[in-house]
XYZ file of C-alpha atoms in Angstrom:
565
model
C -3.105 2.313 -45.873
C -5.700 4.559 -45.096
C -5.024 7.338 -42.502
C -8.681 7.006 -41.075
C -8.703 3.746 -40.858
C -5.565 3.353 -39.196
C -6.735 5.612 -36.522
C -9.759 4.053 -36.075
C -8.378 0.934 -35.471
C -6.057 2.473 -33.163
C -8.677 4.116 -31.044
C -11.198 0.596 -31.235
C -8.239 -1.310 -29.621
C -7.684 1.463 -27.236
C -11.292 1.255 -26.225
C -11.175 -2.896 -26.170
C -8.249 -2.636 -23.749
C -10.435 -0.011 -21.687
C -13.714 -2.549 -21.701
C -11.981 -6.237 -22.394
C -12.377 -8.390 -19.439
C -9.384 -9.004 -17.067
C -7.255 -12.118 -16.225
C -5.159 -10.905 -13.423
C -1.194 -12.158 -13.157
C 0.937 -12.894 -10.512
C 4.441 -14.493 -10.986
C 6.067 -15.477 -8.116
C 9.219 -16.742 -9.984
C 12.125 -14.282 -8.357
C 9.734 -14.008 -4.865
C 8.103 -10.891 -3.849
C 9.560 -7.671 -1.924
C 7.852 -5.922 1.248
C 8.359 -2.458 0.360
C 9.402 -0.038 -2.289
C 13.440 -0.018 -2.646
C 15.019 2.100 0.224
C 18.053 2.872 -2.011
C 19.445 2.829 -5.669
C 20.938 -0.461 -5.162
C 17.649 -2.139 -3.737
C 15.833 -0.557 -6.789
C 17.982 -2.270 -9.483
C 17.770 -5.661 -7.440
C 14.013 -5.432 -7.292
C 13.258 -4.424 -10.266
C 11.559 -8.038 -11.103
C 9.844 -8.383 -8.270
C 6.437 -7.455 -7.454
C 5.817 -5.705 -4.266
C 3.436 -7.348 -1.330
C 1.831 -4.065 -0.829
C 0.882 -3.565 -4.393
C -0.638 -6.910 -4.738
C -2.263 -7.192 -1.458
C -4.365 -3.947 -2.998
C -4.623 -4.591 -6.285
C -6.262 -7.990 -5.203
C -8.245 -6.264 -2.928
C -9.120 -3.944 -5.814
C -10.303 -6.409 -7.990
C -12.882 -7.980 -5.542
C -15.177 -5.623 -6.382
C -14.064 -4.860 -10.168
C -16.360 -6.523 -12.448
C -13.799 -6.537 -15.277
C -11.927 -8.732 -13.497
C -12.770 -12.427 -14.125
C -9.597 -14.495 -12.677
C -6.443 -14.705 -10.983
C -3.511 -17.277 -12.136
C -0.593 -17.065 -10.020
C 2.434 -19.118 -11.284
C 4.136 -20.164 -8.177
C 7.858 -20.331 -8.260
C 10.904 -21.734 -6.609
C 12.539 -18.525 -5.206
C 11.415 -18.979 -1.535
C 9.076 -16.769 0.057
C 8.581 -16.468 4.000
C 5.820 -18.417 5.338
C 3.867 -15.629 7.044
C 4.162 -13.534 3.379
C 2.890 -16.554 2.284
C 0.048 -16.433 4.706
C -0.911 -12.952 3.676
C -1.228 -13.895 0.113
C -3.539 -16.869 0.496
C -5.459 -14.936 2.864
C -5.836 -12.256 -0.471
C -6.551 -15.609 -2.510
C -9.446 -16.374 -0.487
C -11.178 -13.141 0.025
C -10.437 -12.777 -3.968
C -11.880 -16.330 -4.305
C -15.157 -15.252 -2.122
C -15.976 -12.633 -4.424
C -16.979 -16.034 -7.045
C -14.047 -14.976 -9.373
C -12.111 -18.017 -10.313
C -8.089 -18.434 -8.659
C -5.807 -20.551 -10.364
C -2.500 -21.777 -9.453
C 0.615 -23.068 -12.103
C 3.824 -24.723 -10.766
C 6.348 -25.878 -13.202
C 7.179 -28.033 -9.805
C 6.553 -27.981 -6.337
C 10.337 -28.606 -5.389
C 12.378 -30.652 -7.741
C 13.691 -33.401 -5.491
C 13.448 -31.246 -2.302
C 11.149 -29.546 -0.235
C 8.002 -27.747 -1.716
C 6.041 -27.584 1.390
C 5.902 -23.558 1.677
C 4.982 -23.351 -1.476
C 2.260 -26.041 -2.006
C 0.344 -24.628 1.045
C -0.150 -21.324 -0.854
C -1.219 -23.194 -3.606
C -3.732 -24.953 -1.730
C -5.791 -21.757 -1.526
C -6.565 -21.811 -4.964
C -9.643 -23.213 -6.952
C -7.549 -25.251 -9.120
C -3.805 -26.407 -8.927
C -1.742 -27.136 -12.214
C 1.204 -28.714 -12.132
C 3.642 -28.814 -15.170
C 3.898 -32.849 -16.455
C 7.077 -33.109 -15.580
C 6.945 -31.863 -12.000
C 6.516 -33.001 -8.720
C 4.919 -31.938 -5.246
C 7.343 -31.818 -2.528
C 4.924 -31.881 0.615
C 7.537 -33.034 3.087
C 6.478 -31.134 6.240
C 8.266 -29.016 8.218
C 11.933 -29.157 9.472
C 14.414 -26.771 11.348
C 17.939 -27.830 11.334
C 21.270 -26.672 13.185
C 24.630 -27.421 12.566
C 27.019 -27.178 15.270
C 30.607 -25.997 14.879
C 31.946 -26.358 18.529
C 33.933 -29.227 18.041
C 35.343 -28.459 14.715
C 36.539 -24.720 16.020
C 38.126 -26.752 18.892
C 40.145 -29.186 15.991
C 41.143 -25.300 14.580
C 41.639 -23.929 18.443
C 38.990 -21.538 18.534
C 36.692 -20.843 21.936
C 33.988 -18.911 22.762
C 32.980 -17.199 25.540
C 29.586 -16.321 25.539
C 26.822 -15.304 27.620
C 23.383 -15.294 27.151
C 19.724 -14.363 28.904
C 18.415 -17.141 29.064
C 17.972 -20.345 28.308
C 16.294 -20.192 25.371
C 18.375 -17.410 23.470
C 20.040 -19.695 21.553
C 21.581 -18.258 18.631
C 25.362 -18.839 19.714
C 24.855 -22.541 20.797
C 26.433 -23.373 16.940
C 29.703 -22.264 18.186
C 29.105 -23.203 21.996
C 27.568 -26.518 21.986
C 27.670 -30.040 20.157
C 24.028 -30.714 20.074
C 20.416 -28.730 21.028
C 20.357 -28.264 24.625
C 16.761 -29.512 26.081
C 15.012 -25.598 26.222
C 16.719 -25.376 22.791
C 14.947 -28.368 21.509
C 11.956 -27.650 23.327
C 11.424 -24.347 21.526
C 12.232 -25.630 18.064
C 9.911 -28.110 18.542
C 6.974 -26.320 19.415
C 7.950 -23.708 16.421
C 7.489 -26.935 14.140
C 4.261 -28.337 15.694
C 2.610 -24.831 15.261
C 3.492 -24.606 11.620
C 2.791 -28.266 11.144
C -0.857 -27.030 12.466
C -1.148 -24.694 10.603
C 0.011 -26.125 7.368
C -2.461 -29.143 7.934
C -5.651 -26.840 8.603
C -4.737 -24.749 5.491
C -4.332 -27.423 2.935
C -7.664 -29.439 4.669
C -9.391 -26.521 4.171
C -8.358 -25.123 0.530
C -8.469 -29.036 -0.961
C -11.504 -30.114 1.180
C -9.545 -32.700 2.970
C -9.589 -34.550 6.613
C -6.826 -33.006 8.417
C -5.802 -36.603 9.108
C -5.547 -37.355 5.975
C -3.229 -34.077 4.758
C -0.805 -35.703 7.552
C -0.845 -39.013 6.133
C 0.015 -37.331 2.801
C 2.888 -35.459 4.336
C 3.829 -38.421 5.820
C 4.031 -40.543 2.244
C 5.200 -37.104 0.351
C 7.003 -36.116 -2.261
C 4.992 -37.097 -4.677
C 5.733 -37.844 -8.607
C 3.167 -35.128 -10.626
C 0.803 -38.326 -11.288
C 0.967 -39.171 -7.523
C -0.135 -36.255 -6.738
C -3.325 -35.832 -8.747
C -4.297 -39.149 -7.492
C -3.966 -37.718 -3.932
C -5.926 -35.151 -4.704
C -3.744 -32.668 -4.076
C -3.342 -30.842 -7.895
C -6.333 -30.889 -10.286
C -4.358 -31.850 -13.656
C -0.985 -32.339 -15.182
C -0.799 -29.271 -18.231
C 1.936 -27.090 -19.335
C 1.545 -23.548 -18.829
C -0.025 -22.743 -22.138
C -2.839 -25.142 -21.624
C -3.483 -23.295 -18.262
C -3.291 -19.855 -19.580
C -5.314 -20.702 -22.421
C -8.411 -22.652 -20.346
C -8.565 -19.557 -17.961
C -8.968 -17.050 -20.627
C -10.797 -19.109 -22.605
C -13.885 -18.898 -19.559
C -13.022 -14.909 -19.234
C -13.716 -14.397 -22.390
C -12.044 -14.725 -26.288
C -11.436 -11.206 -26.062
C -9.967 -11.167 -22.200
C -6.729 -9.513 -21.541
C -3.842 -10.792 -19.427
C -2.287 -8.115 -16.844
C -0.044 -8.352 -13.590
C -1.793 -7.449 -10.562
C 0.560 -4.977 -9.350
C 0.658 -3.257 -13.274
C -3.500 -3.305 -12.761
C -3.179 -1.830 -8.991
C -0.613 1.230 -10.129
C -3.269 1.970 -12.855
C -6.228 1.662 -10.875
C -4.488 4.180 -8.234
C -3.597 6.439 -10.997
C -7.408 6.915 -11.880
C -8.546 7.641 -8.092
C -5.183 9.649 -6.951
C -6.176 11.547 -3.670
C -5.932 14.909 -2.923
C -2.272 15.431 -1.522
C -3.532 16.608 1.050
C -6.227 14.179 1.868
C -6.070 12.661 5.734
C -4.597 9.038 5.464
C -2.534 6.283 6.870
C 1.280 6.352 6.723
C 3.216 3.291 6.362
C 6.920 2.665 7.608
C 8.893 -0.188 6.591
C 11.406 -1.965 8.805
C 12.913 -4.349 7.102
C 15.896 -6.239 7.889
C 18.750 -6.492 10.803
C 18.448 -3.585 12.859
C 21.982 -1.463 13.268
C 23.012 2.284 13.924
C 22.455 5.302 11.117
C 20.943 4.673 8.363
C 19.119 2.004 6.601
C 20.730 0.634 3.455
C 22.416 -2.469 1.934
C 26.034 -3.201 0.759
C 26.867 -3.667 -2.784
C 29.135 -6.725 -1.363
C 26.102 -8.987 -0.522
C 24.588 -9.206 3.287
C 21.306 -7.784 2.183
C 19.245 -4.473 3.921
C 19.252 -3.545 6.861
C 17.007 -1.211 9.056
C 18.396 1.947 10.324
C 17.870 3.098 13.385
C 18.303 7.037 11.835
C 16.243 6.282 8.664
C 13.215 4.842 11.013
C 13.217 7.722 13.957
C 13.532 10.360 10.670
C 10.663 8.560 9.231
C 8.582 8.029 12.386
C 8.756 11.910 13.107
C 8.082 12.727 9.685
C 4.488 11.159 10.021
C 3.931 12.221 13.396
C 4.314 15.848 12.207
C 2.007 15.694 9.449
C -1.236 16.892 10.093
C -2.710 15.001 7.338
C -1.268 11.608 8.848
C -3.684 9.978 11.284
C -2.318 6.920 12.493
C 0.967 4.856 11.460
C 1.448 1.325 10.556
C 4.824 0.237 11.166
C 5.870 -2.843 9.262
C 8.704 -4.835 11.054
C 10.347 -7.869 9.359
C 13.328 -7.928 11.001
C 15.861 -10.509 13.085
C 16.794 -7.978 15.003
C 20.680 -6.560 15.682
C 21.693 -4.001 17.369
C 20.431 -3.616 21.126
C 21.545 0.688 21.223
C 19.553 0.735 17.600
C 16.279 -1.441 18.586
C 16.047 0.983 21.764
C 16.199 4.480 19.539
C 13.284 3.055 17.633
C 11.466 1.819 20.146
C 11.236 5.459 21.786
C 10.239 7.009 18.390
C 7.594 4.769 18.338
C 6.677 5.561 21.954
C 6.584 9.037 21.190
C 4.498 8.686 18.061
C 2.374 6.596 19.784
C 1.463 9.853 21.826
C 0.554 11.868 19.306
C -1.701 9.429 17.295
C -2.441 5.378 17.063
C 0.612 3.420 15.941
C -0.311 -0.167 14.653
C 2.392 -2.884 13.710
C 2.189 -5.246 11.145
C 4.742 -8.316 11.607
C 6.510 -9.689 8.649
C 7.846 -12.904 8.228
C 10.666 -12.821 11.371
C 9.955 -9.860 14.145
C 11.880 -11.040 16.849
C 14.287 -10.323 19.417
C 15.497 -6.621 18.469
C 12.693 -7.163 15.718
C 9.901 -7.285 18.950
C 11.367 -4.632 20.850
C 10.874 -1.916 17.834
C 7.271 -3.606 18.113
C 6.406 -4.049 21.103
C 5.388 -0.112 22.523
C 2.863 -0.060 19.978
C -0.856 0.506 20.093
C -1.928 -2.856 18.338
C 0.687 -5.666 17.391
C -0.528 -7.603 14.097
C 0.925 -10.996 13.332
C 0.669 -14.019 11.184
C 0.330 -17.153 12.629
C 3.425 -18.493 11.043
C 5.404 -15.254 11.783
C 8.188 -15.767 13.968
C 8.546 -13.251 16.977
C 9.735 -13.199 20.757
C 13.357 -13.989 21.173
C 13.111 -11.477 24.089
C 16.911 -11.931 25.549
C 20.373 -11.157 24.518
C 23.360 -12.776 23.952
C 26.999 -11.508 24.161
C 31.099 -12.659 24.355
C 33.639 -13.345 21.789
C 35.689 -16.056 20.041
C 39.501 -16.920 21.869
C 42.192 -17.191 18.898
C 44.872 -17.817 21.056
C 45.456 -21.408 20.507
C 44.272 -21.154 16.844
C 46.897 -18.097 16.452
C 50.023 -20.312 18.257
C 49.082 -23.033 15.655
C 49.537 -20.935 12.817
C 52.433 -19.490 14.293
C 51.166 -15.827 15.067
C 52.443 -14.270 17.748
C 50.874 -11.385 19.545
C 52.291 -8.566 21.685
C 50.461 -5.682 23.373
C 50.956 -2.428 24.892
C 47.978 -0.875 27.089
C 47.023 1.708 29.787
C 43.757 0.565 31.451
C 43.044 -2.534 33.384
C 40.219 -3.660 30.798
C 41.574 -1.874 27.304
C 42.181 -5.298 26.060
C 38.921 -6.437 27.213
C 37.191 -7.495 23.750
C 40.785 -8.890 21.893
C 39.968 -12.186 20.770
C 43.460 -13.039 21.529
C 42.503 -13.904 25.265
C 39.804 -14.835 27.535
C 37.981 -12.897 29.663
C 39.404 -12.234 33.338
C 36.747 -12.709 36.070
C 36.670 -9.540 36.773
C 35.890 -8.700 33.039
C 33.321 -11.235 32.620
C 31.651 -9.636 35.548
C 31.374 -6.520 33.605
C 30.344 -8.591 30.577
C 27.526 -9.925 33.065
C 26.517 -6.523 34.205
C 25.595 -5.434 30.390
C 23.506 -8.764 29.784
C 21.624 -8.292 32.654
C 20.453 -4.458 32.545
C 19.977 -4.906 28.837
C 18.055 -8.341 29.602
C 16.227 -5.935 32.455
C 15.416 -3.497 30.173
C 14.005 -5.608 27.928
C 11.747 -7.244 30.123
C 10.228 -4.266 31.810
C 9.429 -2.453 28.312
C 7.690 -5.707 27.586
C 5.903 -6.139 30.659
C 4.885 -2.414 30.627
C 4.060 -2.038 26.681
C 1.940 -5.250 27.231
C 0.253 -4.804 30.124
C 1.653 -8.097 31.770
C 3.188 -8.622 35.071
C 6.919 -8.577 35.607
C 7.166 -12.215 36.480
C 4.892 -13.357 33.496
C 7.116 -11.080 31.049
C 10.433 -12.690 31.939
C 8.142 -16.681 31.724
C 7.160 -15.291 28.240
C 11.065 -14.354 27.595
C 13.867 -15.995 28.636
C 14.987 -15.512 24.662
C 12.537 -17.990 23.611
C 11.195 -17.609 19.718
C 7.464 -18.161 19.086
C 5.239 -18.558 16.240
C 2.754 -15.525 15.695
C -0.344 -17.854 16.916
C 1.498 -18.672 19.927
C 2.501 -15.519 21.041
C -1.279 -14.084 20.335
C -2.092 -16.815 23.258
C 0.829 -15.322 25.519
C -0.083 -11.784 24.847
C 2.601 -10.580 22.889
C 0.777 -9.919 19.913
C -2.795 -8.921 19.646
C -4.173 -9.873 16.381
C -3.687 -12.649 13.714
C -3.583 -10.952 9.840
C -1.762 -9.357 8.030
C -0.562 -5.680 6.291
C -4.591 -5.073 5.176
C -5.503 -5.899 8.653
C -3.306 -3.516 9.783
C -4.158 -0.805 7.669
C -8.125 -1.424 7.941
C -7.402 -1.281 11.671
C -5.509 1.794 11.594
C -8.403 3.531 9.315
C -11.340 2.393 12.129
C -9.250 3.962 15.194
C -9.353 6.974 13.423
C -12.586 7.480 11.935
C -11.124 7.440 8.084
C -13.457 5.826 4.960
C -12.191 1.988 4.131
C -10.447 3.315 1.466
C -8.527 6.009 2.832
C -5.446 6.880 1.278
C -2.085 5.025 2.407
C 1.310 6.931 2.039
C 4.529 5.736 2.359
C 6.979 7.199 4.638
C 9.434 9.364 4.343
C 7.227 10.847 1.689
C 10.046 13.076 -0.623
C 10.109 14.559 -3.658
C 13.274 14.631 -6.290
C 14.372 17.973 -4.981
C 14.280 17.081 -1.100
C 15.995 13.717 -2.170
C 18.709 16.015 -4.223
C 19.512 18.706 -1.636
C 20.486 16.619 1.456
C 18.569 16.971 5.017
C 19.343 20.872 6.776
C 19.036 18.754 10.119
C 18.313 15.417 11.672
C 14.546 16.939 12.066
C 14.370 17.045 8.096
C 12.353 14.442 6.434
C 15.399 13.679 3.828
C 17.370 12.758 7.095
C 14.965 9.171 6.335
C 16.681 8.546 3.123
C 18.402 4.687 3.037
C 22.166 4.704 1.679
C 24.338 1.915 -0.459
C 26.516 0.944 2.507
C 30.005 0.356 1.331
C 30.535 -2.163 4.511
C 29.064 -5.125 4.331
C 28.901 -5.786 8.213
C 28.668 -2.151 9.724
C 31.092 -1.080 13.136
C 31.710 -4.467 13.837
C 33.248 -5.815 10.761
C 36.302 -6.859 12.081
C 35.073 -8.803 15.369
C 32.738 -9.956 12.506
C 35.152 -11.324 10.678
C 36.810 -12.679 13.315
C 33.797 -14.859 14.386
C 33.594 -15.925 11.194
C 29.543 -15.069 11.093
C 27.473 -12.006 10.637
C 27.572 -9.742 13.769
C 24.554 -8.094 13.726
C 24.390 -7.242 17.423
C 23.453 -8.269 20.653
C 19.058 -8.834 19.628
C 19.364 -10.993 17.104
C 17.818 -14.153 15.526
C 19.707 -16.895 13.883
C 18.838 -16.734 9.845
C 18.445 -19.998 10.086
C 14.163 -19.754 11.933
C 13.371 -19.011 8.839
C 10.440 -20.975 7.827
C 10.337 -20.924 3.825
């Protein structure tokens, strides 16, 4: 072959690929992830995954890049919060408004079972594809609880708990037999605000009566047929015939990319100076405990270090170049000692320059009180937040133990060293003490909130009392101040400060390979932020953990099961 023109047609492709117009990808198959990987571990497990942040700009991006023609997103069955989910169809739609076509592929909304999540991001899109041979799951919305007292009594297991108040319910599995009435009344608002929600979304991206979405959630699931004669997808096709339409209107000579592949190029052409003034961003993600932040190798997922935060908090504070922080909380909560060392880091930031938090998914309990000192709290409608109480006891073996035929001896000095053996009750004078804690931390709580938030004393604990709200709810109550999403947050951020729209964001701790080599020289050091593969997977408490039989991830925290996916 010729040598000239083999490098000619080398260089003509390179300049197609430079000037070919752009289909932009998204495949939500294995879900998304908030924020880059804290550790080795959450590197390798993410390493599929497309990151929120990434696409959230890319798509942002590609409003105004005239290369770019369309967006297909093939939405998967790997569930994906509903507030994430709000922040992407919110990108959808300012996307769509730029006149560039959205498209959305499902092999199936839910194969027998729910696809409700999943269809409502869907519903954003021009046009909806669904694979022949799949179905739409719209089902509505449902939050279910099992309760285990009565079984732990067949086994001989109590619990003594307490809890502030009525509505911090996260230990009525092992305490009660069926949803007390506050319990019930909170779960049921949580569904009628989604249900809302859901409803005006899927009116508004498929043009339909909002009566008449509930009448279809009322007859759903629907067969893939069904379905287009709804009116909720536009056409049965596999995914070729999808593909193959969309770039077909781009253009014959349009090129497929992923949106987060297009975003890291796009940054790589308009890198700012390293020095440029900008926007950090902090991630919180997961429960909240002491040290670190990291994840076990033997399951149990991240979790959000109370070291790893304040290191990174300081870090931006200190930089001259930083100019306000957006702290990004998705987080159940956890530990109560943890929640209250971030919260002062915040505090103290917040002195120094604006500190704006964007909610995830779940920011409640210990997950609001990292939040709530902030200058500007950002929320999703669907996000789930509040949960301001705490709850605190232990499980009784004793009668469980005797039945297996374990005996237990003890030898002590103190009258309360035995205080927190789960192989006897509480004495009144220890539950007293156990009292004591729930109310100062419940006291604490309350007056952070009611000072952060500007609201009297008596309206903080009627806005408390450990009850979880949705993110539009708790805008009306005053516990968050916005409705959006990380953008929102970050475009906020820029106008306190005076920066350009397109002001640089950098994550934080911002290290290079050397400071992540050498170790921190103190707790002041940035590398004192780096995130760690914890070899335990429950922290301190892994044997009262175990004993309990369910994650103990402190005092603050939200059942896994609010999750709205």
């Amino acid at each position: 072959m010729d040598p000239g023109k083999a490098i000619f047609e080398t260089v003509e492709k390179l300049r197609q690929r430079r000037t070919a117009p752009l289909v932009l990808e998204l495949d939500l198959t294995e879900g998304l992830t908030q924020g880059p990987p804290s550790d080795p571990l959450a590197a390798l497990l993410s390493m599929r995954k497309p990151r929120l942040s990434d696409v959230l700009a890319g798509l942002k991006r590609a409003r105004q890049d005239s290369r770019v023609k369309a967006l297909i997103v093939k939405i998967g069955g790997n569930p994906i919060g509903l507030a994430t989910v709000q922040e992407l169809r919110q990108a959808v739609v300012e996307f769509r408004a730029s006149g560039k076509q959205t498209v959305a592929f499902a092999e199936t909304f839910g194969e027998f079972g729910a696809g409700t999540i999943p269809y409502f991001l869907a519903s954003a899109f021009d046009r909806v594809y669904l694979q022949p041979s799949g179905d739409v799951g719209l089902t509505g919305v449902v939050l279910e609880q099992r309760f285990l007292k009565n079984a732990l009594g067949k086994l001989g297991v109590d619990y003594e708990i307490g809890q502030r108040h009525e509505y911090k319910t996260a230990a009525n599995t092992f305490t009660q037999d069926h949803m007390t009435e506050p319990h019930r009344e909170s779960m049921a608002r949580i569904v009628e605000s989604i249900t809302e929600q859901i409803v005006a979304g899927i009116a508004d991206g498929r043009r339909l009566d909002p009566g008449k979405v509930r009448e279809l959630i009322d007859r759903g699931p629907f067969i893939g047929a069904e379905a287009v004669d709804a009116g909720l997808v536009d056409g049965l096709a596999y995914r070729d015939e999808v593909y193959g339409e969309v770039k077909r209107a781009a253009g014959e000579d349009s090129l497929l990319q992923y949106v987060s592949r297009y975003h890291r190029a796009s940054a790589v052409k308009k890198l700012p100076h390293p020095t440029a003034d900008g926007i950090a961003l902090v991630h919180g993600d997961g429960a909240i405990r002491t040290g670190r932040s990291g994840r076990s190798p033997l399951g149990g997922g991240g979790a959000m270090g109370s070291d790893t935060i304040s290191a990174a908090l300081r870090a931006a504070r200190r930089d001259a170049h930083v100019k306000a922080v957006v702290f990004r909380v998705d987080s159940p909560g956890g530990s109560y000692v943890a929640s209250d060392t971030v919260w002062r880091e915040v505090v103290l930031t917040r002195k120094v320059k604006p500190v704006i938090v964007s909610m995830g998914d779940v920011a409640a309990s210990g997950g609001y009180f990292v939040s709530m000192a902030a200058d500007v709290i950002v929320a999703q409608p669907g996000t789930l937040t509040g949960s301001i109480g705490v709850l605190g006891g232990k499980p009784v073996l004793s009668e469980l133990l005797e039945k297996l035929g374990v005996d237990t001896d003890h030898v002590a000095q103190g009258a309360n060293a035995g205080m927190f053996s789960t192989s006897r009750g509480f004495s009144p004078e220890q539950w007293e003490r156990v009292n004591a804690w729930l109310d100062r931390i419940y006291d604490d709580f309350v007056g952070k909130v009611a000072e952060a938030r500007d609201l009297s004393r008596e309206r903080a604990h009627e806005l408390a009392r450990g009850r979880v709200w949705t993110g539009a709810d708790a805008r009306a109550g005053g516990l968050v101040d916005e409705l959006g999403g990380l953008e929102d947050a970050l475009q906020l951020a820029r106008k306190r400060v005076g920066l350009a729209e397109d002001a640089p964001v950098r994550v934080y701790p911002r290290l290079n390979p050397l400071e992540r080599l050498r170790g921190p020289e103190s707790s002041d050091d940035k590398a004192a932020a780096l995130a760690r593969v914890r070899l335990d997977s429950w922290g301190p408490l892994a044997r009262l953990s175990a004993e309990l039989g369910l994650p103990a991830t402190g005092p603050l925290a939200l059942p896994a099961w609010y999750r709205i996916r």
